[in-house]
Amino acid sequence: MSDHHIKRLVIMRHAKADWPMGVPDHERPLEERGHREAPLAGKWLLKHGVVPDFILCSSALRTRQTCTWVCDELGDKAPTPKLEDGLYSASANRMLTVINHVPDTVTTLMVISHMPGVQDLAMHLASRDSDHDAYMDAATRYPTSALTVMETEKTWAELDGQDARLTHFKVPRH
């Protein structure tokens, strides 16, 4: 793959959320552990040079809070996130439809959303030449704050299935 044609997709599950009584699912906040771990995802992205130039974030409170922590760590390099109602409780196919509409000027896209959609999307897109260990980790567990990094030469509109190489699966923890 020639570097100038490669697009990167970062799929992140929101950080650990709380389950307060009487709070609608969409409005569930992060719990204390989530507030500690979400910034670690941003630190990992910076350290590994995977800085998104566009972020799509589910409109749920826990994903918005996760996104804020990640962007705080990215600092001046953080793009302005776009809240996307269609990513809340979305299937992998629904997420892919949202991604297919991202402008081709975006080279590194980050999507912050929910289970099981994030894991299903990563598995759906992973190509046969994916990193085996990263693929197996993402396939068997996808805990809160987990990040999958994928690379493709296709345009966002062309992404369909088994056409992005899964290169990293990371669960940022203290």
GROMACS .gro file of C-alpha atoms in nm:
model
  174
    1MET     CA    1   0.000   0.000   0.000
    2SER     CA    2   0.133   0.343  -0.085
    3ASP     CA    3   0.095   0.570   0.217
    4HIS     CA    4  -0.063   0.863   0.033
    5HIS     CA    5  -0.369   0.658  -0.063
    6ILE     CA    6  -0.426   0.494   0.275
    7LYS     CA    7  -0.726   0.594   0.480
    8ARG     CA    8  -0.748   0.502   0.845
    9LEU     CA    9  -1.063   0.421   1.038
   10VAL     CA   10  -1.061   0.422   1.418
   11ILE     CA   11  -1.362   0.249   1.574
   12MET     CA   12  -1.403   0.315   1.946
   13ARG     CA   13  -1.649   0.183   2.199
   14HIS     CA   14  -1.745   0.448   2.456
   15ALA     CA   15  -1.580   0.439   2.799
   16LYS     CA   16  -1.741   0.266   3.101
   17ALA     CA   17  -2.091   0.403   3.159
   18ASP     CA   18  -2.301   0.423   3.473
   19TRP     CA   19  -2.654   0.282   3.512
   20PRO     CA   20  -2.831   0.542   3.733
   21MET     CA   21  -3.188   0.454   3.829
   22GLY     CA   22  -3.452   0.623   3.620
   23VAL     CA   23  -3.212   0.768   3.363
   24PRO     CA   24  -3.301   0.691   2.999
   25ASP     CA   25  -3.034   0.484   2.819
   26HIS     CA   26  -2.949   0.771   2.582
   27GLU     CA   27  -2.865   0.995   2.881
   28ARG     CA   28  -2.648   0.750   3.076
   29PRO     CA   29  -2.324   0.922   3.188
   30LEU     CA   30  -1.975   0.778   3.223
   31GLU     CA   31  -1.892   0.632   3.561
   32GLU     CA   32  -1.568   0.721   3.743
   33ARG     CA   33  -1.365   0.450   3.567
   34GLY     CA   34  -1.490   0.578   3.231
   35HIS     CA   35  -1.367   0.929   3.312
   36ARG     CA   36  -1.025   0.782   3.398
   37GLU     CA   37  -0.994   0.556   3.092
   38ALA     CA   38  -1.136   0.771   2.811
   39PRO     CA   39  -0.835   1.011   2.813
   40LEU     CA   40  -0.600   0.712   2.779
   41ALA     CA   41  -0.750   0.642   2.435
   42GLY     CA   42  -0.659   0.994   2.325
   43LYS     CA   43  -0.306   0.952   2.464
   44TRP     CA   44  -0.264   0.622   2.277
   45LEU     CA   45  -0.382   0.779   1.949
   46LEU     CA   46  -0.133   1.066   1.986
   47LYS     CA   47   0.155   0.837   2.082
   48HIS     CA   48   0.093   0.617   1.776
   49GLY     CA   49   0.036   0.904   1.533
   50VAL     CA   50  -0.326   0.808   1.467
   51VAL     CA   51  -0.485   1.151   1.485
   52PRO     CA   52  -0.833   1.175   1.335
   53ASP     CA   53  -0.916   1.464   1.104
   54PHE     CA   54  -1.288   1.385   1.143
   55ILE     CA   55  -1.483   1.232   1.434
   56LEU     CA   56  -1.835   1.092   1.414
   57CYS     CA   57  -1.985   1.044   1.759
   58SER     CA   58  -2.313   0.889   1.869
   59SER     CA   59  -2.543   1.147   2.026
   60ALA     CA   60  -2.570   0.950   2.354
   61LEU     CA   61  -2.425   1.123   2.662
   62ARG     CA   62  -2.166   0.850   2.734
   63THR     CA   63  -2.022   0.869   2.382
   64ARG     CA   64  -2.019   1.251   2.390
   65GLN     CA   65  -1.831   1.245   2.721
   66THR     CA   66  -1.585   0.986   2.585
   67CYS     CA   67  -1.531   1.205   2.278
   68THR     CA   68  -1.465   1.512   2.494
   69TRP     CA   69  -1.193   1.329   2.688
   70VAL     CA   70  -1.030   1.199   2.367
   71CYS     CA   71  -1.037   1.546   2.210
   72ASP     CA   72  -0.891   1.701   2.528
   73GLU     CA   73  -0.590   1.470   2.490
   74LEU     CA   74  -0.557   1.544   2.117
   75GLY     CA   75  -0.547   1.915   2.203
   76ASP     CA   76  -0.497   2.146   1.903
   77LYS     CA   77  -0.496   1.844   1.670
   78ALA     CA   78  -0.855   1.748   1.762
   79PRO     CA   79  -1.117   1.806   1.493
   80THR     CA   80  -1.462   1.936   1.584
   81PRO     CA   81  -1.667   1.619   1.635
   82LYS     CA   82  -1.994   1.570   1.450
   83LEU     CA   83  -2.275   1.425   1.660
   84GLU     CA   84  -2.461   1.160   1.467
   85ASP     CA   85  -2.802   1.038   1.594
   86GLY     CA   86  -2.777   0.748   1.347
   87LEU     CA   87  -2.488   0.595   1.544
   88TYR     CA   88  -2.694   0.549   1.862
   89SER     CA   89  -2.790   0.179   1.894
   90ALA     CA   90  -2.677   0.134   1.535
   91SER     CA   91  -2.607  -0.196   1.366
   92ALA     CA   92  -2.281  -0.245   1.178
   93ASN     CA   93  -2.467  -0.188   0.850
   94ARG     CA   94  -2.615   0.140   0.976
   95MET     CA   95  -2.269   0.257   1.092
   96LEU     CA   96  -2.122   0.164   0.756
   97THR     CA   97  -2.392   0.367   0.578
   98VAL     CA   98  -2.293   0.671   0.788
   99ILE     CA   99  -1.923   0.611   0.710
  100ASN     CA  100  -2.000   0.572   0.337
  101HIS     CA  101  -2.120   0.935   0.338
  102VAL     CA  102  -1.797   1.082   0.483
  103PRO     CA  103  -1.621   1.318   0.240
  104ASP     CA  104  -1.317   1.166   0.070
  105THR     CA  105  -1.101   1.455   0.191
  106VAL     CA  106  -1.103   1.284   0.534
  107THR     CA  107  -0.797   1.059   0.569
  108THR     CA  108  -0.834   0.945   0.932
  109LEU     CA  109  -1.189   0.894   1.053
  110MET     CA  110  -1.282   0.812   1.412
  111VAL     CA  111  -1.622   0.666   1.502
  112ILE     CA  112  -1.728   0.656   1.869
  113SER     CA  113  -2.031   0.438   1.927
  114HIS     CA  114  -2.179   0.135   2.106
  115MET     CA  115  -2.176  -0.243   2.129
  116PRO     CA  116  -2.254  -0.463   1.950
  117GLY     CA  117  -2.230  -0.237   1.644
  118VAL     CA  118  -1.865  -0.135   1.693
  119GLN     CA  119  -1.742  -0.493   1.718
  120ASP     CA  120  -1.967  -0.614   1.436
  121LEU     CA  121  -1.842  -0.330   1.213
  122ALA     CA  122  -1.476  -0.407   1.281
  123MET     CA  123  -1.530  -0.777   1.205
  124HIS     CA  124  -1.734  -0.698   0.892
  125LEU     CA  125  -1.465  -0.467   0.750
  126ALA     CA  126  -1.157  -0.669   0.851
  127SER     CA  127  -0.972  -0.807   0.550
  128ARG     CA  128  -0.790  -1.138   0.530
  129ASP     CA  129  -0.452  -0.967   0.565
  130SER     CA  130  -0.542  -0.816   0.903
  131ASP     CA  131  -0.301  -0.851   1.195
  132HIS     CA  132  -0.398  -1.191   1.335
  133ASP     CA  133  -0.357  -1.112   1.706
  134ALA     CA  134  -0.541  -0.779   1.679
  135TYR     CA  135  -0.820  -0.947   1.482
  136MET     CA  136  -0.861  -1.227   1.736
  137ASP     CA  137  -0.862  -0.981   2.027
  138ALA     CA  138  -1.130  -0.766   1.862
  139ALA     CA  139  -1.334  -1.074   1.769
  140THR     CA  140  -1.337  -1.227   2.117
  141ARG     CA  141  -1.380  -0.920   2.339
  142TYR     CA  142  -1.459  -0.554   2.285
  143PRO     CA  143  -1.459  -0.390   2.628
  144THR     CA  144  -1.538  -0.027   2.701
  145SER     CA  145  -1.282   0.224   2.564
  146ALA     CA  146  -1.152  -0.033   2.314
  147LEU     CA  147  -1.004   0.103   1.990
  148THR     CA  148  -0.972  -0.072   1.655
  149VAL     CA  149  -0.748   0.086   1.392
  150MET     CA  150  -0.804  -0.016   1.031
  151GLU     CA  151  -0.642   0.086   0.701
  152THR     CA  152  -0.786   0.083   0.351
  153GLU     CA  153  -0.703   0.213   0.006
  154LYS     CA  154  -1.072   0.244  -0.078
  155THR     CA  155  -1.277   0.562  -0.059
  156TRP     CA  156  -1.524   0.588   0.230
  157ALA     CA  157  -1.809   0.543  -0.018
  158GLU     CA  158  -1.654   0.216  -0.145
  159LEU     CA  159  -1.603   0.056   0.197
  160ASP     CA  160  -1.818  -0.252   0.199
  161GLY     CA  161  -1.679  -0.558   0.372
  162GLN     CA  162  -1.346  -0.735   0.422
  163ASP     CA  163  -1.172  -0.440   0.259
  164ALA     CA  164  -0.990  -0.276   0.552
  165ARG     CA  165  -0.681  -0.421   0.719
  166LEU     CA  166  -0.719  -0.437   1.096
  167THR     CA  167  -0.380  -0.318   1.224
  168HIS     CA  168  -0.434  -0.249   1.595
  169PHE     CA  169  -0.678  -0.341   1.870
  170LYS     CA  170  -0.611  -0.158   2.196
  171VAL     CA  171  -0.788  -0.144   2.529
  172PRO     CA  172  -0.645   0.159   2.714
  173ARG     CA  173  -0.622   0.089   3.087
  174HIS     CA  174  -0.429   0.239   3.378
   0.00000   0.00000   0.00000
